[in-house]
Coordinates of C-alpha atoms in Angstrom, one line a residue:
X251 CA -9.4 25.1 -2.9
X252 CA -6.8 25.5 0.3
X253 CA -4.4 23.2 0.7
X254 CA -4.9 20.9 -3.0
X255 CA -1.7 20.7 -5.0
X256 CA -0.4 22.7 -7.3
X257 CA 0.8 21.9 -10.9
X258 CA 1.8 25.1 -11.3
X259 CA 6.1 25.6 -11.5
X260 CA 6.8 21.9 -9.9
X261 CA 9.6 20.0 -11.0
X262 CA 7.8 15.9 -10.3
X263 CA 9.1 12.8 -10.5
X264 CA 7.6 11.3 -13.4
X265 CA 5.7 7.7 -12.8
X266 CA 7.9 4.6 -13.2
X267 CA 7.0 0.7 -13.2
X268 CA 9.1 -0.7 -10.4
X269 CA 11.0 2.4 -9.6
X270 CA 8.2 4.9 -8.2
X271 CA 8.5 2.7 -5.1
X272 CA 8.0 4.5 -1.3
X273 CA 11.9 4.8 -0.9
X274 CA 12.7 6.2 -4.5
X275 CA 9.8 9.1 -3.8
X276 CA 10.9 9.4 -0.2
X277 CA 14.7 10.2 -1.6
X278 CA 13.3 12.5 -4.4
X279 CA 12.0 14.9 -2.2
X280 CA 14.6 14.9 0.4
X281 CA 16.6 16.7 -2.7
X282 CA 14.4 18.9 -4.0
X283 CA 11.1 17.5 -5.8
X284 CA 8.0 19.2 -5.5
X285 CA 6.0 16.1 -6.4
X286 CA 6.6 12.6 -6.4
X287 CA 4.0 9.9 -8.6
X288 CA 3.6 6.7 -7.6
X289 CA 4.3 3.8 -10.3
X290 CA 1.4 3.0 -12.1
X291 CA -0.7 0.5 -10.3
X292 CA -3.7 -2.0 -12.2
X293 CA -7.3 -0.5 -10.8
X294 CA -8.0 -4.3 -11.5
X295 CA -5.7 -5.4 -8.2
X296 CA -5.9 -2.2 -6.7
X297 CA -10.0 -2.4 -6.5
X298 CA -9.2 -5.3 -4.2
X299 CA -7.0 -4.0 -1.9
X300 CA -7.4 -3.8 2.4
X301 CA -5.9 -0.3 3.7
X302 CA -4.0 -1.6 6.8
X303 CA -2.1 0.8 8.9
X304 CA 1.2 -0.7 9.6
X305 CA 1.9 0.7 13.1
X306 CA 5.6 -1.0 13.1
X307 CA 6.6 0.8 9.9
X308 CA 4.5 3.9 10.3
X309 CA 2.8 3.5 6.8
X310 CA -0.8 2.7 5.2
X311 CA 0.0 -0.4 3.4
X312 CA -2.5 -1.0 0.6
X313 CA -2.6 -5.0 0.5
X314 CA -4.1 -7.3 -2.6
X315 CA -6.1 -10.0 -2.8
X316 CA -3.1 -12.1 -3.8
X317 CA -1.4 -10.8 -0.8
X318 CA 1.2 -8.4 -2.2
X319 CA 1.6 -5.1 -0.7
X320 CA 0.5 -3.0 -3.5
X321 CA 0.9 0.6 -2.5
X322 CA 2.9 1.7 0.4
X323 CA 2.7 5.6 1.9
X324 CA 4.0 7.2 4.9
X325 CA 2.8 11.0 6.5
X326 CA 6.1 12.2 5.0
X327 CA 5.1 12.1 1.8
X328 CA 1.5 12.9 2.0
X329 CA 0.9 16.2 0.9
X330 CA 2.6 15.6 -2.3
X331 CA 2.3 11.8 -3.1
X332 CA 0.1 11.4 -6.6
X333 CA -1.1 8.3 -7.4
X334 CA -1.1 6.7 -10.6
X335 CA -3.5 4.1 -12.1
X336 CA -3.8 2.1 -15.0
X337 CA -7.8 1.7 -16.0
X338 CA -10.1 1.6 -18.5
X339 CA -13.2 1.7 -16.7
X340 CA -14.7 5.0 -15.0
X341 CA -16.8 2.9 -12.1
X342 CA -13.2 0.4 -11.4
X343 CA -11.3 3.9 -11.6
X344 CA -13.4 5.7 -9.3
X345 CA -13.7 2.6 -6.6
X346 CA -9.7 3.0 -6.6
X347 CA -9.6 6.8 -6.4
X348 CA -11.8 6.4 -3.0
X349 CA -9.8 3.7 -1.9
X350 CA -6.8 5.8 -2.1
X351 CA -8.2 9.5 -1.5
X352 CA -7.4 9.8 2.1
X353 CA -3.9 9.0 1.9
X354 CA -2.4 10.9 -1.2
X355 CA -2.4 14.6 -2.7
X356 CA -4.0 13.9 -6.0
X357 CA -4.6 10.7 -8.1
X358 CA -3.5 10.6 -11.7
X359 CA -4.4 8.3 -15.0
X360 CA -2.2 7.0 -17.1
X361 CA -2.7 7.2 -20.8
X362 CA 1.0 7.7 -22.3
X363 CA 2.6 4.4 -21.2
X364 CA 3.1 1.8 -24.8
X365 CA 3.6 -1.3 -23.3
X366 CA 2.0 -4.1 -23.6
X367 CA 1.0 -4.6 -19.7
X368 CA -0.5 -1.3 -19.4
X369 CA -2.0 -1.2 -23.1
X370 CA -4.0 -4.4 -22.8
X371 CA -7.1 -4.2 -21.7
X372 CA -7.3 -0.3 -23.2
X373 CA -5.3 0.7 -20.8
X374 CA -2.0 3.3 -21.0
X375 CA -1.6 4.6 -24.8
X376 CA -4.2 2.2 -26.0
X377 CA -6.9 5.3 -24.4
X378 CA -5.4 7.5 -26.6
X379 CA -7.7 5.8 -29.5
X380 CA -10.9 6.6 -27.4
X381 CA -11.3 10.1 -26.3
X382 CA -14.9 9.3 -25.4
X383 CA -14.0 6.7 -22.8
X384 CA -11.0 9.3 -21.5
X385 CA -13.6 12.1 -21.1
X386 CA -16.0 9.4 -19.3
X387 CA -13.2 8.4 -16.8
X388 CA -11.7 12.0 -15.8
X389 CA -15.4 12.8 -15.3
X390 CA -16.0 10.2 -13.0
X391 CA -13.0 10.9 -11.1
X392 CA -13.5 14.5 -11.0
X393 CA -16.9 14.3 -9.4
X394 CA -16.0 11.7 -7.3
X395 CA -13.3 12.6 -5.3
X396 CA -12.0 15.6 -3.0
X397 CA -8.5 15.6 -4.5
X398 CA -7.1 16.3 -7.2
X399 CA -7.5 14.8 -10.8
X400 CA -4.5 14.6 -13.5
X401 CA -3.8 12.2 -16.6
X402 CA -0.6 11.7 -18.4
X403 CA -0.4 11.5 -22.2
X404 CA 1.9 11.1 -25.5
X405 CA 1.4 13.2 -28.5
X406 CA -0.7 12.1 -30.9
X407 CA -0.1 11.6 -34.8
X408 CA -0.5 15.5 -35.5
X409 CA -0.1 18.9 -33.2
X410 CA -3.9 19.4 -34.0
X411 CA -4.8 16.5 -32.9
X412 CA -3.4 16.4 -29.6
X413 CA -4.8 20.1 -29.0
X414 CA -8.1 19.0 -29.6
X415 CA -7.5 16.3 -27.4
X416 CA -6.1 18.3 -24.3
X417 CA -9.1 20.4 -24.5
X418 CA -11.6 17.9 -24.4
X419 CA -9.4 16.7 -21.1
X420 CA -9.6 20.3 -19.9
X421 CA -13.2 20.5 -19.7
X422 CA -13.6 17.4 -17.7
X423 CA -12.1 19.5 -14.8
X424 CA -8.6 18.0 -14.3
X425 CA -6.4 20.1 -12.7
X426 CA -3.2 19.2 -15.2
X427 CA -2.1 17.5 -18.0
X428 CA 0.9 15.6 -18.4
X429 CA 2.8 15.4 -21.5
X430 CA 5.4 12.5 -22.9
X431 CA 6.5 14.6 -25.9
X432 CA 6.9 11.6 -27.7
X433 CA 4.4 9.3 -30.1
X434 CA 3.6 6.2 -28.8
X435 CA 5.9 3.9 -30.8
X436 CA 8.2 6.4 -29.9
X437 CA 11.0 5.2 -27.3
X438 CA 13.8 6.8 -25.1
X439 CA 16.2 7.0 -28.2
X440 CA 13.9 8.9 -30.4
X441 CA 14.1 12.8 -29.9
X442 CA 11.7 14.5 -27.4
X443 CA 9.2 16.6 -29.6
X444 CA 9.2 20.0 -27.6
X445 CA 7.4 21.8 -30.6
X446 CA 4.4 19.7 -29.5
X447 CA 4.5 20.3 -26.0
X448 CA 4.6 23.6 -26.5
X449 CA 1.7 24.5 -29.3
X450 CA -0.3 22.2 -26.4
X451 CA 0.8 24.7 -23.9
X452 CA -0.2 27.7 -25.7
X453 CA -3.8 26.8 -26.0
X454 CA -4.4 24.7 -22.5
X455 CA -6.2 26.3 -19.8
X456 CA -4.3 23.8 -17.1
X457 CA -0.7 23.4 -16.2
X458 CA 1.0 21.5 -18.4
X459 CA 3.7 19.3 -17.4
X460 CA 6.6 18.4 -20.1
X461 CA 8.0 14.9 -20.1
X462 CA 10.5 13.0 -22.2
X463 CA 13.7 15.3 -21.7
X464 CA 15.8 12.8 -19.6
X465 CA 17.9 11.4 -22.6
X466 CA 18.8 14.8 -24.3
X467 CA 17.8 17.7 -22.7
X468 CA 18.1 17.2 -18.8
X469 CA 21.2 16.4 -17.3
X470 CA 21.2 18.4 -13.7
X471 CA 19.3 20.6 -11.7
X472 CA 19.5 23.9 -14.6
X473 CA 18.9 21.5 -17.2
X474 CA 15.3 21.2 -15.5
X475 CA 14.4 25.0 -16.1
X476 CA 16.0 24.5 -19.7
X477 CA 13.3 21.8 -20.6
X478 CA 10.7 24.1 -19.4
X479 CA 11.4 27.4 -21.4
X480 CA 12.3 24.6 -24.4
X481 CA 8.4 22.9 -24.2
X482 CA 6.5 26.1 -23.0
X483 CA 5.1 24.0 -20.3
X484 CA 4.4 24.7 -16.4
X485 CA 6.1 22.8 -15.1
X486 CA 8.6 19.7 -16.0
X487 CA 8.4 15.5 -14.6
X488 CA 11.4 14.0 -14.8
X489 CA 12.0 9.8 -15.0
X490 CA 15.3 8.1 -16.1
X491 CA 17.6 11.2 -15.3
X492 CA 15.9 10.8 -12.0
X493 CA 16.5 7.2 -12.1
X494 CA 19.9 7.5 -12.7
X495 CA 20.4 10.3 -9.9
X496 CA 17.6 11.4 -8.0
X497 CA 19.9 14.0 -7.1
X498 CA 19.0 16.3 -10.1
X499 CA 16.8 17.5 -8.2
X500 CA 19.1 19.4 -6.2
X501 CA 19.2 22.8 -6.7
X502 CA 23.1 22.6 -5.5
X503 CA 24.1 20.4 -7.9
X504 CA 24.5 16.5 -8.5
X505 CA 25.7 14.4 -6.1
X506 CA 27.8 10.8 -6.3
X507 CA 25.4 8.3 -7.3
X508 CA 27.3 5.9 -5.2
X509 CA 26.0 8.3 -2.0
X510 CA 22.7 8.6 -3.7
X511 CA 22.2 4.6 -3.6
X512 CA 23.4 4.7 -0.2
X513 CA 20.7 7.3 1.1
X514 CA 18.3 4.8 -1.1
X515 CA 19.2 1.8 0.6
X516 CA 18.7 3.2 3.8
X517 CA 15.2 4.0 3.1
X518 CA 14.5 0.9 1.4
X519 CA 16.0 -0.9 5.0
X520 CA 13.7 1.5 7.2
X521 CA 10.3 0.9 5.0
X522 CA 11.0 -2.9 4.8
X523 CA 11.1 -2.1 0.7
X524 CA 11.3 -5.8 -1.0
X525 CA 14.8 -6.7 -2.0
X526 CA 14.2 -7.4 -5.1
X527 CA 12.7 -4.3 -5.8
X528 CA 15.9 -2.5 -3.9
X529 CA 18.2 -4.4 -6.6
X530 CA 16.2 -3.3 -10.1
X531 CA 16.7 0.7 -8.4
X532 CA 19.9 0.2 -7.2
X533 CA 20.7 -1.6 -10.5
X534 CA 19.2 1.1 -12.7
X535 CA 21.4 3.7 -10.7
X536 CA 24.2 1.3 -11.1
X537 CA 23.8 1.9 -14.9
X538 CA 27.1 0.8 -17.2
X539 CA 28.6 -0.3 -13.5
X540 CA 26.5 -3.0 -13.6
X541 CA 29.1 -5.3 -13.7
X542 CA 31.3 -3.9 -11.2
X543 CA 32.3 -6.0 -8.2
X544 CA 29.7 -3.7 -6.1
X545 CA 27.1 -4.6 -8.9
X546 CA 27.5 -8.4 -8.7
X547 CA 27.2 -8.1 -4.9
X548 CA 23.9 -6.0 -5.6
X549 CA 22.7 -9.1 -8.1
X550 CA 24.1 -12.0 -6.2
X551 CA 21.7 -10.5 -3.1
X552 CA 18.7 -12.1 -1.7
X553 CA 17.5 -9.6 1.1
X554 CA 18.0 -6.1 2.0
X555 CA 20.4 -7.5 4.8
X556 CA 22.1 -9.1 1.8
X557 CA 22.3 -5.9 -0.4
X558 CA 23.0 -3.6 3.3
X559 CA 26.8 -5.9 3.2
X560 CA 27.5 -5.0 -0.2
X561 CA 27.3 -0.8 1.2
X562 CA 28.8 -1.8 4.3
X563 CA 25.8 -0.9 6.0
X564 CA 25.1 -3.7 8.3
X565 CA 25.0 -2.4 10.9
X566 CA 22.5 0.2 9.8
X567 CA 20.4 -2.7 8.9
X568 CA 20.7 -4.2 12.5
X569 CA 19.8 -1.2 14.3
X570 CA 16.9 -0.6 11.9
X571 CA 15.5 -4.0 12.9
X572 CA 16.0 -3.7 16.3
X573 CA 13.8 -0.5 15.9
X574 CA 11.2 -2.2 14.0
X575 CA 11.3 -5.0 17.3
X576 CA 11.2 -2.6 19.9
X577 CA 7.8 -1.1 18.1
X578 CA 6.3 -3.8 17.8
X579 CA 6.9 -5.5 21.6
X580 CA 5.9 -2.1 22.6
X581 CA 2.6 -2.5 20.4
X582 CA 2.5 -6.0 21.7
X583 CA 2.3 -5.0 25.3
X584 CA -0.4 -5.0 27.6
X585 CA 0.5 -1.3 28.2
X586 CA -1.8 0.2 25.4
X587 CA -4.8 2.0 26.4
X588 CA -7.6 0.4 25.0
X589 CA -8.5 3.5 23.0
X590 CA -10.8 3.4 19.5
X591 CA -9.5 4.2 16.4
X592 CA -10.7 4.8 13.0
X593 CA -9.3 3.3 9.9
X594 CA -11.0 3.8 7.2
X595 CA -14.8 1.8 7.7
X596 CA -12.5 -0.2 9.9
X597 CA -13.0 -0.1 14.5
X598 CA -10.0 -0.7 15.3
X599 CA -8.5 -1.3 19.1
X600 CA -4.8 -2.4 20.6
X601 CA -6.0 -5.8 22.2
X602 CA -4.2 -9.0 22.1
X603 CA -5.7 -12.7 23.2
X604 CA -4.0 -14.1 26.0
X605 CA -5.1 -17.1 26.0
X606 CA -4.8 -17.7 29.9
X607 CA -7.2 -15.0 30.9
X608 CA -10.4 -17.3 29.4
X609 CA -11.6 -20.9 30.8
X610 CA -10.3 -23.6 28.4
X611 CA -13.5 -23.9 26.9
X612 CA -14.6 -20.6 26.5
X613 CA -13.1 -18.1 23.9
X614 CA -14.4 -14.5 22.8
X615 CA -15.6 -16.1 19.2
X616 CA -17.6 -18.5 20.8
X617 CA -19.1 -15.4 23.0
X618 CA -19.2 -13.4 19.9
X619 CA -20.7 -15.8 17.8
X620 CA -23.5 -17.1 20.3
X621 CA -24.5 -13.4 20.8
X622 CA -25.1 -12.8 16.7
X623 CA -27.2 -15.8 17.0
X624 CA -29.2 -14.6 19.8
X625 CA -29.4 -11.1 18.0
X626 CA -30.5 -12.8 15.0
X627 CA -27.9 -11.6 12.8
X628 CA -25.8 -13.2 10.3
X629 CA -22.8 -14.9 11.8
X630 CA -19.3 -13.1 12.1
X631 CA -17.2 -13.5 8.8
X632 CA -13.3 -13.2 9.8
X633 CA -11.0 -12.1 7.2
X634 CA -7.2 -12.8 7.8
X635 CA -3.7 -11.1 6.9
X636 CA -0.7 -12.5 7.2
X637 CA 3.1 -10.8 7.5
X638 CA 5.2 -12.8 6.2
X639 CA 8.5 -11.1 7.5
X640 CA 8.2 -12.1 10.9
X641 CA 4.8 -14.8 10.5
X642 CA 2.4 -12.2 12.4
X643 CA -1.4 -12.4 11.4
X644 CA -4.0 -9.5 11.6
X645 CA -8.4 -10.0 10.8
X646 CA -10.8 -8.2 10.8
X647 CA -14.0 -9.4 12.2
X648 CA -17.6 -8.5 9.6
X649 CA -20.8 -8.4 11.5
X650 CA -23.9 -6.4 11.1
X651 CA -22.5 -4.6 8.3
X652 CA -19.7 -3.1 9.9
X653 CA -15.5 -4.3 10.6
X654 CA -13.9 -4.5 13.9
X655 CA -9.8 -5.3 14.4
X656 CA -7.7 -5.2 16.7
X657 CA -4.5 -3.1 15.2
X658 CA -1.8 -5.3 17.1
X659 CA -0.6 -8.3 15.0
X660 CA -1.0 -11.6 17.2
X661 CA 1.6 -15.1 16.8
X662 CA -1.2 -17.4 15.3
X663 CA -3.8 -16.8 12.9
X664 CA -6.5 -18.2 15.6
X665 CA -5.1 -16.1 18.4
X666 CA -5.6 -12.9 15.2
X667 CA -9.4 -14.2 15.0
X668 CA -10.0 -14.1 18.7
X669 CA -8.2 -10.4 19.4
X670 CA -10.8 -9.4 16.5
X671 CA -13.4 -10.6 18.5
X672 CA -12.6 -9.2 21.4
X673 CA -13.2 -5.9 19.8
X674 CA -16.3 -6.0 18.7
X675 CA -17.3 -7.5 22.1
X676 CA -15.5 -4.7 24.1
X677 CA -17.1 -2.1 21.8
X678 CA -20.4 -3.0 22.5
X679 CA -20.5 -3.9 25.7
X680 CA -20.4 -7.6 25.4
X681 CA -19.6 -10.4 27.8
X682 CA -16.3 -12.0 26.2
X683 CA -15.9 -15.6 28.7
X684 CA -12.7 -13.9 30.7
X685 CA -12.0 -15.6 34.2
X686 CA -13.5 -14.0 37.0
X687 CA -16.3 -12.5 34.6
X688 CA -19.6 -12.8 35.9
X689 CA -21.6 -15.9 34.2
X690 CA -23.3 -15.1 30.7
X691 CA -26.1 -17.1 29.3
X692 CA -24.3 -16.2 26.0
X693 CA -22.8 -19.6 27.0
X694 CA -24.0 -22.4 25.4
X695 CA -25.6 -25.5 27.7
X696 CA -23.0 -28.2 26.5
X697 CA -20.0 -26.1 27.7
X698 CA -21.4 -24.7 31.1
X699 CA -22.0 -28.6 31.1
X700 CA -18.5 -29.2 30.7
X701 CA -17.0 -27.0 33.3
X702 CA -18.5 -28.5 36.0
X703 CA -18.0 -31.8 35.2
X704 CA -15.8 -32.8 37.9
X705 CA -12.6 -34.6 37.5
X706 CA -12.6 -36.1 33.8
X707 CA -13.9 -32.4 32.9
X708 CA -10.4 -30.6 34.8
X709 CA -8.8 -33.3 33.1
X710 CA -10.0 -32.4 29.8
X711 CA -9.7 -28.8 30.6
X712 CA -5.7 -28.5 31.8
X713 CA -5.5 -30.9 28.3
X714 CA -7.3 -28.3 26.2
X715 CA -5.6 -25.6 28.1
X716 CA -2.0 -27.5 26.8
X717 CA -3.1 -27.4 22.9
X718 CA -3.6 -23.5 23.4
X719 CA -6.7 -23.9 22.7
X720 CA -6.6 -26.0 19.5
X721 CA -9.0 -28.6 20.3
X722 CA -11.3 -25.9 21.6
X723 CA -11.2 -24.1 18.1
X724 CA -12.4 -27.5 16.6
X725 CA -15.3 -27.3 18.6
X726 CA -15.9 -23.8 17.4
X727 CA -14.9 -24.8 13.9
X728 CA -17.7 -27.6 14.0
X729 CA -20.6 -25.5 15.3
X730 CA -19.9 -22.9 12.6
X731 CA -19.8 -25.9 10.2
X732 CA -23.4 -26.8 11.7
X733 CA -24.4 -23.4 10.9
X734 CA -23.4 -22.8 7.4
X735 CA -20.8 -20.4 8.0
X736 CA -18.2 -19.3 5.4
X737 CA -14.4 -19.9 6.0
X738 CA -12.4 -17.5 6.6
X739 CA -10.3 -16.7 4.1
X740 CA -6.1 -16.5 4.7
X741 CA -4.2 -14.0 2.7
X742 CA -0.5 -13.7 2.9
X743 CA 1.4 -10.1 3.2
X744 CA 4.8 -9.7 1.7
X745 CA 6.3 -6.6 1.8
X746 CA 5.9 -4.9 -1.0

């Protein structure tokens, strides 16, 4: 089909725990790679992941139940991003695959990696003993998605073996195979087993992609087409000499790795890339310098501002920040046209509650709410994020089946709640209590009651108007606790 990937005569960046972050793919292509795979990520947390759009960082942020920022992905990369899962279940694989399709090239399984936290659960190598499930999971992905489908293996016991076992992958319709030339209680010191790669080569029908030459065989940018011509294969997928210096990948040669880290850092600063996942890469590149007085600054480092001081960056750092402010007061603003945007099953609208624009008893959720009640539907269910870098929240308001948010972050989980509601009010055409709006008998008896009570009901009001509201979301809080309605849930963001 137009437009899918190729496998065909790529030079990737393998798949690495911890180092296939955003800013490590990001700096692999900049020099040179054709492909860049994610780290492998656990369908199990990844099958409860929210897609957020992060309009300050310009990414989709994929964001788990447990509030960690999974998956992050940016347009730069999308045409040539692969994502990598750990599974063994077709349905959890396939839930993922969907989750994921819209923002990547292709989606990938693992079934090379030996260690114990992909292996359990028959994940990883562990698949390698169950052909049958393999076959039943590449199916499922292959017929369920629009992109395309790749797995990534080690050589099994005997050159037969894993010939019969790349053709049974073949016919499930995968559009490569990955090789680790390698057994799987093989590790990085062991010899990379080109024979095998290649007798696989020789019979697939797919591209094959060699893997394992890092330690040995691949050394800079020539060494790359070396490896290939060594193993037969397609194409080549490179990790620790990438790693090291994700420089080899430049056809005019290495570069220092101390500029390399540098070019890292910066993209770790502009992505918001968790510090202590900038260390392990920077540390990794740092290699036998480690110990270095740059590499104890790296260690001794609690932030990326931290880490930005030890390159003499600082002031990189602050002008990065003061981008990421400017988007977001701009974002903030009242200046945004109210215009509807898709993302994913998601309505989504720039609206933020200003909470002097309602009477101090009257909020859009209480509008929202009374209205589901006079519709006879099931009340709203309000699911909230929150950002922990600068203590923004985001929710996303359920109703009738369908999800409404507004895509501006808000100071206060409750004000998040009421922007939500405002959507889905705006959207449809609903009263939503502002001053000056023409009376609504969406208003409940008690607090049309209330507002023209006279003195001790001002009173009340410039009181309720003080809390910002609070004592009015009690009152809200207590009807829905009259009505059976669920809590809503908090989740806390961290950068990921």
């Amino acid at each position: 089909m137009a437009g899918r990937l190729s496998f065909s005569n790529i030079a990737a960046l393998a798949p690495m725990v911890r180092v296939g972050t955003l800013p490590m793919r990001l700096l692999a292509l900049d020099y040179g790679a054709d492909v860049v795979y994610s780290e492998e990520l656990i369908d199990l947390k990844m099958v409860q992941c929210q897609r957020l759009v992060n309009e300050v960082l310009e990414t989709v942020d994929f964001v788990a139940s447990d509030g960690r920022v999974m998956f992050r992905t940016c347009a730069q990369e999308r045409n040539r991003v692969v994502f990598q899962m750990g599974t063994a279940d077709p349905e959890r694989a396939l839930a993922v695959a969907q989750l994921v399709e819209k923002d990547v090239a292709a989606v990938d399984v693992n079934m090379g990696c030996p260690k114990e936290y992909s292996t359990k659960g028959g994940m990883g190598a562990a698949l390698l003993l169950d052909p049958d499930k393999i076959e039943a999971i590449l199916t499922k992905l292959v017929s369920g998605v629009s992109i395309p489908v790749t797995c990534k293996i080690r050589i099994l016991p005997t050159v037969e073996e894993t010939i019969g076992l790349v053709r049974r992958i073949e016919k499930t319709g995968v559009s490569a195979v990955a090789i680790h030339g390698r057994f799987k209680e093989e590790r990085p010191r062991h010899p990379v087993h080109c024979d095998y790669i290649q007798a696989v080569a020789q019979h697939a029908s797919v591209p094959v992609i060699a893997n394992g030459g890092s330690l040995d065989l691949v050394k800079t940018y020539t060494d790359i087409d070396a490896f290939k011509k060594a193993t037969g294969a397609s194409s080549v997928m490179l990790a620790r000499a990438a790693m090291w210096n994700a420089s080899v990948f430049r056809q005019e040669g290495l570069l220092p790795v101390e500029e390399v880290m540098e070019q890292y850092l910066k993209y770790a600063i502009r992505y918001d890339n968790n510090p202590f996942n900038t260390k392990y890469c920077l540390c990794q590149m740092l290699r036998d310098k480690v110990e270095s007085p740059l590499g104890k600054q790296v260690q001794s480092a609690q932030t990326n501002e931290e880490i930005s001081a030890a390159f003499k960056l600082q002031d990189f750092f602050t002008q990065t920040q003061q981008h990421h402010q400017e988007r977001r007061d701009a974002l903030q603003s009242g200046d945004n046209p109210e215009r509807l945007v898709m993302d994913g099953d998601v309505t989504t609208m720039p609206v933020k509650f200003e909470r002097r624009e309602y009477p101090p008893q009257i909020t859009p959720k209480m509008y929202l709410l009374e209205w589901s009640r006079k519709e006879k539907l099931e009340q709203p269910l309000y699911e909230t994020v929150e950002h922990s870098s600068d203590r923004t929240f985001q929710s996303t308001v359920v109703l009738n089946g369908k999800k409404y948010r507004s895509s501006l972050w808000e100071k206060s989980k409750k004000f998040a709640e009421q922007a939500a509601a405002i959507v889905y009010l705006r959207v449809h055409g609903i009263p939503e209590g502002k001053i000056g709006e023409e009376e609504s008998d969406l208003v409940c008896k008690r607090k049309r009651e209330n507002k023209t009570n006279g003195s001790a009901g001002e009173d009340a009001r410039k009181k309720l108007h003080l809390d910002n509201g609070t004592q009015e979301e009690g009152d809200v809080q207590l009807t829905l606790q009259n009505s059976a309605f669920t809590d809503v849930k908090t989740k806390h963001l961290e950068s990921s």
